[in-house]
mmCIF file of C-alpha atoms in Angstrom:
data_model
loop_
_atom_site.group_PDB
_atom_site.id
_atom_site.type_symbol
_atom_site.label_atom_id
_atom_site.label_comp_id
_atom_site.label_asym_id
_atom_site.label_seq_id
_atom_site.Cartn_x
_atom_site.Cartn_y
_atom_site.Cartn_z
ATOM 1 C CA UNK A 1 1.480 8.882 -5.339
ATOM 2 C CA UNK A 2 2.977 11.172 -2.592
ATOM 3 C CA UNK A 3 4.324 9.336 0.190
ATOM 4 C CA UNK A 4 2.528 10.859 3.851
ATOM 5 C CA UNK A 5 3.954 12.974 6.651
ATOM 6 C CA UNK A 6 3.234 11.945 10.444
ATOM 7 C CA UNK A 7 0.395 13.742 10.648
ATOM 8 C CA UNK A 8 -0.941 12.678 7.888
ATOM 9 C CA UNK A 9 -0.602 9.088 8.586
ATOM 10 C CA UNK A 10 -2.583 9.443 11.603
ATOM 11 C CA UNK A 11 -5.172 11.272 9.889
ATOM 12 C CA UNK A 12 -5.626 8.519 6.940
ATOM 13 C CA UNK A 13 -5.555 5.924 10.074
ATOM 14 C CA UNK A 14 -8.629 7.782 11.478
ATOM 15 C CA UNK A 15 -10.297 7.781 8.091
ATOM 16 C CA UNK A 16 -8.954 3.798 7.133
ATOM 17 C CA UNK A 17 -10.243 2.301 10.415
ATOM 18 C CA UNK A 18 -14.001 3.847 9.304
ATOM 19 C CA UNK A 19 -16.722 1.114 8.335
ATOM 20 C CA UNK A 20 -16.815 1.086 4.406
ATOM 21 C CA UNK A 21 -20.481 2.145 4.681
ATOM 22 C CA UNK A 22 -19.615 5.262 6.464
ATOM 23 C CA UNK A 23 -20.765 8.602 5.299
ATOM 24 C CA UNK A 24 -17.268 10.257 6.411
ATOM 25 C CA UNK A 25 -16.422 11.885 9.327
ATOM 26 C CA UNK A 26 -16.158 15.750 9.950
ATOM 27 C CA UNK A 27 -12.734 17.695 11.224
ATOM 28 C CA UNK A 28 -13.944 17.948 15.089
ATOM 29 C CA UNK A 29 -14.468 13.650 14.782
ATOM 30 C CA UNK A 30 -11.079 13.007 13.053
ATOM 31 C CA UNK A 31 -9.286 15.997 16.112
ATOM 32 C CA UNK A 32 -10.989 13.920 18.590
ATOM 33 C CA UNK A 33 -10.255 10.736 17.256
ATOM 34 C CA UNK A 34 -6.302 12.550 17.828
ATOM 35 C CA UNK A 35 -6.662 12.977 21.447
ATOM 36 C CA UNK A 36 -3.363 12.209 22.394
ATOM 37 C CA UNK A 37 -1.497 14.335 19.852
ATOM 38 C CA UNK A 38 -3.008 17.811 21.323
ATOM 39 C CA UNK A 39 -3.822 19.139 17.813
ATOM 40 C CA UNK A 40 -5.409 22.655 16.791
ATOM 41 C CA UNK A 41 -9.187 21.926 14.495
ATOM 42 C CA UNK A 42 -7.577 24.531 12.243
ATOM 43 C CA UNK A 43 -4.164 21.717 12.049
ATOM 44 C CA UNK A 44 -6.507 19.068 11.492
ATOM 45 C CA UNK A 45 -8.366 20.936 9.233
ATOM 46 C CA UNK A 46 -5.356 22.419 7.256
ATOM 47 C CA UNK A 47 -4.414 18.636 6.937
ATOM 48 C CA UNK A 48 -7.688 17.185 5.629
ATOM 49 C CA UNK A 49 -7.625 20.018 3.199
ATOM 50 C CA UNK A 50 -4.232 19.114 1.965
ATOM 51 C CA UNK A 51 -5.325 15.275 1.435
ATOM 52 C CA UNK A 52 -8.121 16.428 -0.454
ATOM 53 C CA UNK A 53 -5.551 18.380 -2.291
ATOM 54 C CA UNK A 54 -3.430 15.376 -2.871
ATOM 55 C CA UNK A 55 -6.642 13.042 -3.772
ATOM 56 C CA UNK A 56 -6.264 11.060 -0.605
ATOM 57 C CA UNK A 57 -9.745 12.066 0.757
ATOM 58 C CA UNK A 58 -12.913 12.707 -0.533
ATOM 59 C CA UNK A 59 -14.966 15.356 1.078
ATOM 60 C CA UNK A 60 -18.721 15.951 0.878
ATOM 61 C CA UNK A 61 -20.503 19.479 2.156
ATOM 62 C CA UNK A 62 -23.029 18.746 5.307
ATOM 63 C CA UNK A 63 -24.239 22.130 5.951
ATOM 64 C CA UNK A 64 -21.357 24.649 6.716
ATOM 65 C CA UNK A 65 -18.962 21.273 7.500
ATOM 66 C CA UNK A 66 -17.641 18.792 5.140
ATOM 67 C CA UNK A 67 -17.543 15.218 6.028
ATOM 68 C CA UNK A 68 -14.268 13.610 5.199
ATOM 69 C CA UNK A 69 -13.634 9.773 3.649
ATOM 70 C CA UNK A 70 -10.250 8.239 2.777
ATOM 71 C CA UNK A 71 -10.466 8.006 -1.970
ATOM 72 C CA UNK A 72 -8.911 4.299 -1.563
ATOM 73 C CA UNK A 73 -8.487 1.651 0.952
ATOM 74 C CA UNK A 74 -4.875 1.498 3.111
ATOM 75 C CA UNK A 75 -4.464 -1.906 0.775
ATOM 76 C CA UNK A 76 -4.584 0.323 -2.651
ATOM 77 C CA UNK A 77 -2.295 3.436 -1.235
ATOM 78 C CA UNK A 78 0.322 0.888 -0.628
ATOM 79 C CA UNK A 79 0.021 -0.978 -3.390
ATOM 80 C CA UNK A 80 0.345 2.032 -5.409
ATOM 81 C CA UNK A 81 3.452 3.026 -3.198
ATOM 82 C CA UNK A 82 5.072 -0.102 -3.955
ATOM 83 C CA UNK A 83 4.335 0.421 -7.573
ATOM 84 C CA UNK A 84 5.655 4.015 -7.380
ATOM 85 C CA UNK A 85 8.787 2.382 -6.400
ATOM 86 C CA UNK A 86 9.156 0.093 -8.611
ATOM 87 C CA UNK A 87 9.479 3.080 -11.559
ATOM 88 C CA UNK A 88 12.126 4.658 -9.440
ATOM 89 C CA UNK A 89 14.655 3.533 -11.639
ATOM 90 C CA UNK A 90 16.704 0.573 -12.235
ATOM 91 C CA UNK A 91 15.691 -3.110 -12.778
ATOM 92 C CA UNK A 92 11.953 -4.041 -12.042
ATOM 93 C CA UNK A 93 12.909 -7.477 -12.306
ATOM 94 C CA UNK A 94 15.946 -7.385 -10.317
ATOM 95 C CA UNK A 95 13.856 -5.038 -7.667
ATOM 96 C CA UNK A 96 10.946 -7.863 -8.074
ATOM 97 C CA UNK A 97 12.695 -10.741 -7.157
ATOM 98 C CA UNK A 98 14.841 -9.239 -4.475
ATOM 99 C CA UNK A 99 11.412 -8.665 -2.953
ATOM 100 C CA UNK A 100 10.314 -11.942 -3.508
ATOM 101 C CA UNK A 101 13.304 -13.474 -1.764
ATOM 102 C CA UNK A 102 12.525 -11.212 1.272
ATOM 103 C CA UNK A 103 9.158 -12.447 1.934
ATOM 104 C CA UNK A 104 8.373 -15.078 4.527
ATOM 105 C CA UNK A 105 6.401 -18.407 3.175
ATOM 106 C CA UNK A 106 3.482 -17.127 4.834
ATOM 107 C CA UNK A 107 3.680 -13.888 2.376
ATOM 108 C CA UNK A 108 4.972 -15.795 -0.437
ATOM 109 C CA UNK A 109 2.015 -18.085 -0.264
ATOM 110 C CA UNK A 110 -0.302 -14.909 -0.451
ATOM 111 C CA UNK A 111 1.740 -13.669 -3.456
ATOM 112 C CA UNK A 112 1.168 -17.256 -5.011
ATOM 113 C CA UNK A 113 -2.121 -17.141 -4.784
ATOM 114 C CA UNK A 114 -2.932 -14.066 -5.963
ATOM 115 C CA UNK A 115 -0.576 -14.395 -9.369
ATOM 116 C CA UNK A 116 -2.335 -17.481 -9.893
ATOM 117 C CA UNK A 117 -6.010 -16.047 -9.660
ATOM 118 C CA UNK A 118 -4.876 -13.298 -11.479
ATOM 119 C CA UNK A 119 -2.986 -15.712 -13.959
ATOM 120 C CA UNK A 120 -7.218 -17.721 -14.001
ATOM 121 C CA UNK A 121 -4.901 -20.411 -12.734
ATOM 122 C CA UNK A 122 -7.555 -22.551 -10.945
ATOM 123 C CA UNK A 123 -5.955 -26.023 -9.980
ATOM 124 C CA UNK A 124 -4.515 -25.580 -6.595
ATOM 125 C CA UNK A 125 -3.485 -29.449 -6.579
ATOM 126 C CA UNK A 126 0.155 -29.891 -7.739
ATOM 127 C CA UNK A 127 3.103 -31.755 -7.093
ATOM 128 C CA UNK A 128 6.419 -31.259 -6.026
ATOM 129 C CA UNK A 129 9.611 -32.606 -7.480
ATOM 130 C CA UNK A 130 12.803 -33.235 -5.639
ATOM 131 C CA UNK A 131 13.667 -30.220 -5.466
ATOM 132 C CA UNK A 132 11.043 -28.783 -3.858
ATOM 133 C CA UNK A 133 9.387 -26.905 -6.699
ATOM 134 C CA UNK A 134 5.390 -27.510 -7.199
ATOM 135 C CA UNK A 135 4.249 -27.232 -9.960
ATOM 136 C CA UNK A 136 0.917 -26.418 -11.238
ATOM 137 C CA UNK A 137 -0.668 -25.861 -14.364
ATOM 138 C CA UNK A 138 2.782 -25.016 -16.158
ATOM 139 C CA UNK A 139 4.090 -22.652 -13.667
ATOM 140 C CA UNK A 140 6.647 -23.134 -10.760
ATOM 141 C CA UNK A 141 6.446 -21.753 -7.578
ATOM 142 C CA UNK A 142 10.442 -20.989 -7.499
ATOM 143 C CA UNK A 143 11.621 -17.217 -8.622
ATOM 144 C CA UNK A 144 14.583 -16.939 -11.116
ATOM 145 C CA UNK A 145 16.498 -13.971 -10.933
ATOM 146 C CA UNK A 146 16.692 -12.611 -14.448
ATOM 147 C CA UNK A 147 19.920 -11.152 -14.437
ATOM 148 C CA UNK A 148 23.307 -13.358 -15.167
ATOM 149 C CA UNK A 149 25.362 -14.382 -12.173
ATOM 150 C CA UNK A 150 28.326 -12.721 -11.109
ATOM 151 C CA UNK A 151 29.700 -10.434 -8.396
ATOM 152 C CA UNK A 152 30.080 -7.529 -11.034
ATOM 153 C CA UNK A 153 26.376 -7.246 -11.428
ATOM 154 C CA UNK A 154 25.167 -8.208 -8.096
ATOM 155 C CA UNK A 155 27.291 -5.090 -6.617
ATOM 156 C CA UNK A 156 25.846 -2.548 -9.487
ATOM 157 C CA UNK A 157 22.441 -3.254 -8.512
ATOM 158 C CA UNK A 158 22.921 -2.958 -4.645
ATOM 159 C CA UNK A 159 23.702 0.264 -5.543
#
């Protein structure tokens, strides 16, 4: 997935902050919608073309204009960026659980939650032992870093 100039941004923001049941919008709505950034309709035209292009947008013909709707939700596009940088190269696990140690609880909990109704895990009671690990249906909440310990290793993957 291709990663989104300036302009571009604002453009998708125009298009993300629609009602899902919108029809779209046309170029003059999503320029107007850009008042502060004193854009040409043939910029803002040029760029909605180009996200087309990309498969950002979807565009439907109303008369000699097209009206202009963002393919996925803000959620999916940076879902899939994440994703897209997880095949980068190197370690998924090591680049997973470095992420998963940056999170706050707050996101962590979110994280939780979602592996576990993706996982069908429905018992949200569990316990926790001493260490502060809860447990439910099998699985622990804590994140083990898959790779062995040891400065050597831990200075490759900075890298």
């Amino acid at each position: 997935m291709t990663r989104l100039g300036d302009l571009e941004r604002a453009v998708m923001d125009v298009l993300w902050a629609l009602p899902a049941t919108s029809d779209g919008v046309t170029v003059r709505e999503v320029a107007d919608a850009l008042d502060g950034r004193e854009l040409a309709y043939t910029t803002v035209m040029t760029v909605l073309d180009r996200l087309a292009g990309k498969g950002m947008v979807q565009r439907e013909r109303e008369g000699r204009a097209w009206r202009y709707r963002p393919a996925a939700t803000r959620e999916a596009h940076i879902a899939q960026l994440m994703l897209d940088a997880l095949d980068l190269g190197g370690s998924r696990d090591a680049a997973l659980v470095r992420f998963a140690r940056s999170v706050t609880g707050t996101e962590a909990d979110v994280l939780r939650a979602a592996l576990g109704a993706e996982a069908g895990l429905t018992d949200r009671a569990g316990s926790t032992d001493q260490t502060g690990v809860t447990h439910r249906a099998g699985v622990t909440d804590r994140v083990e870093d898959p790779r062995p310990a040891g400065p050597a290793l831990d200075e490759a993957t900075d890298r």
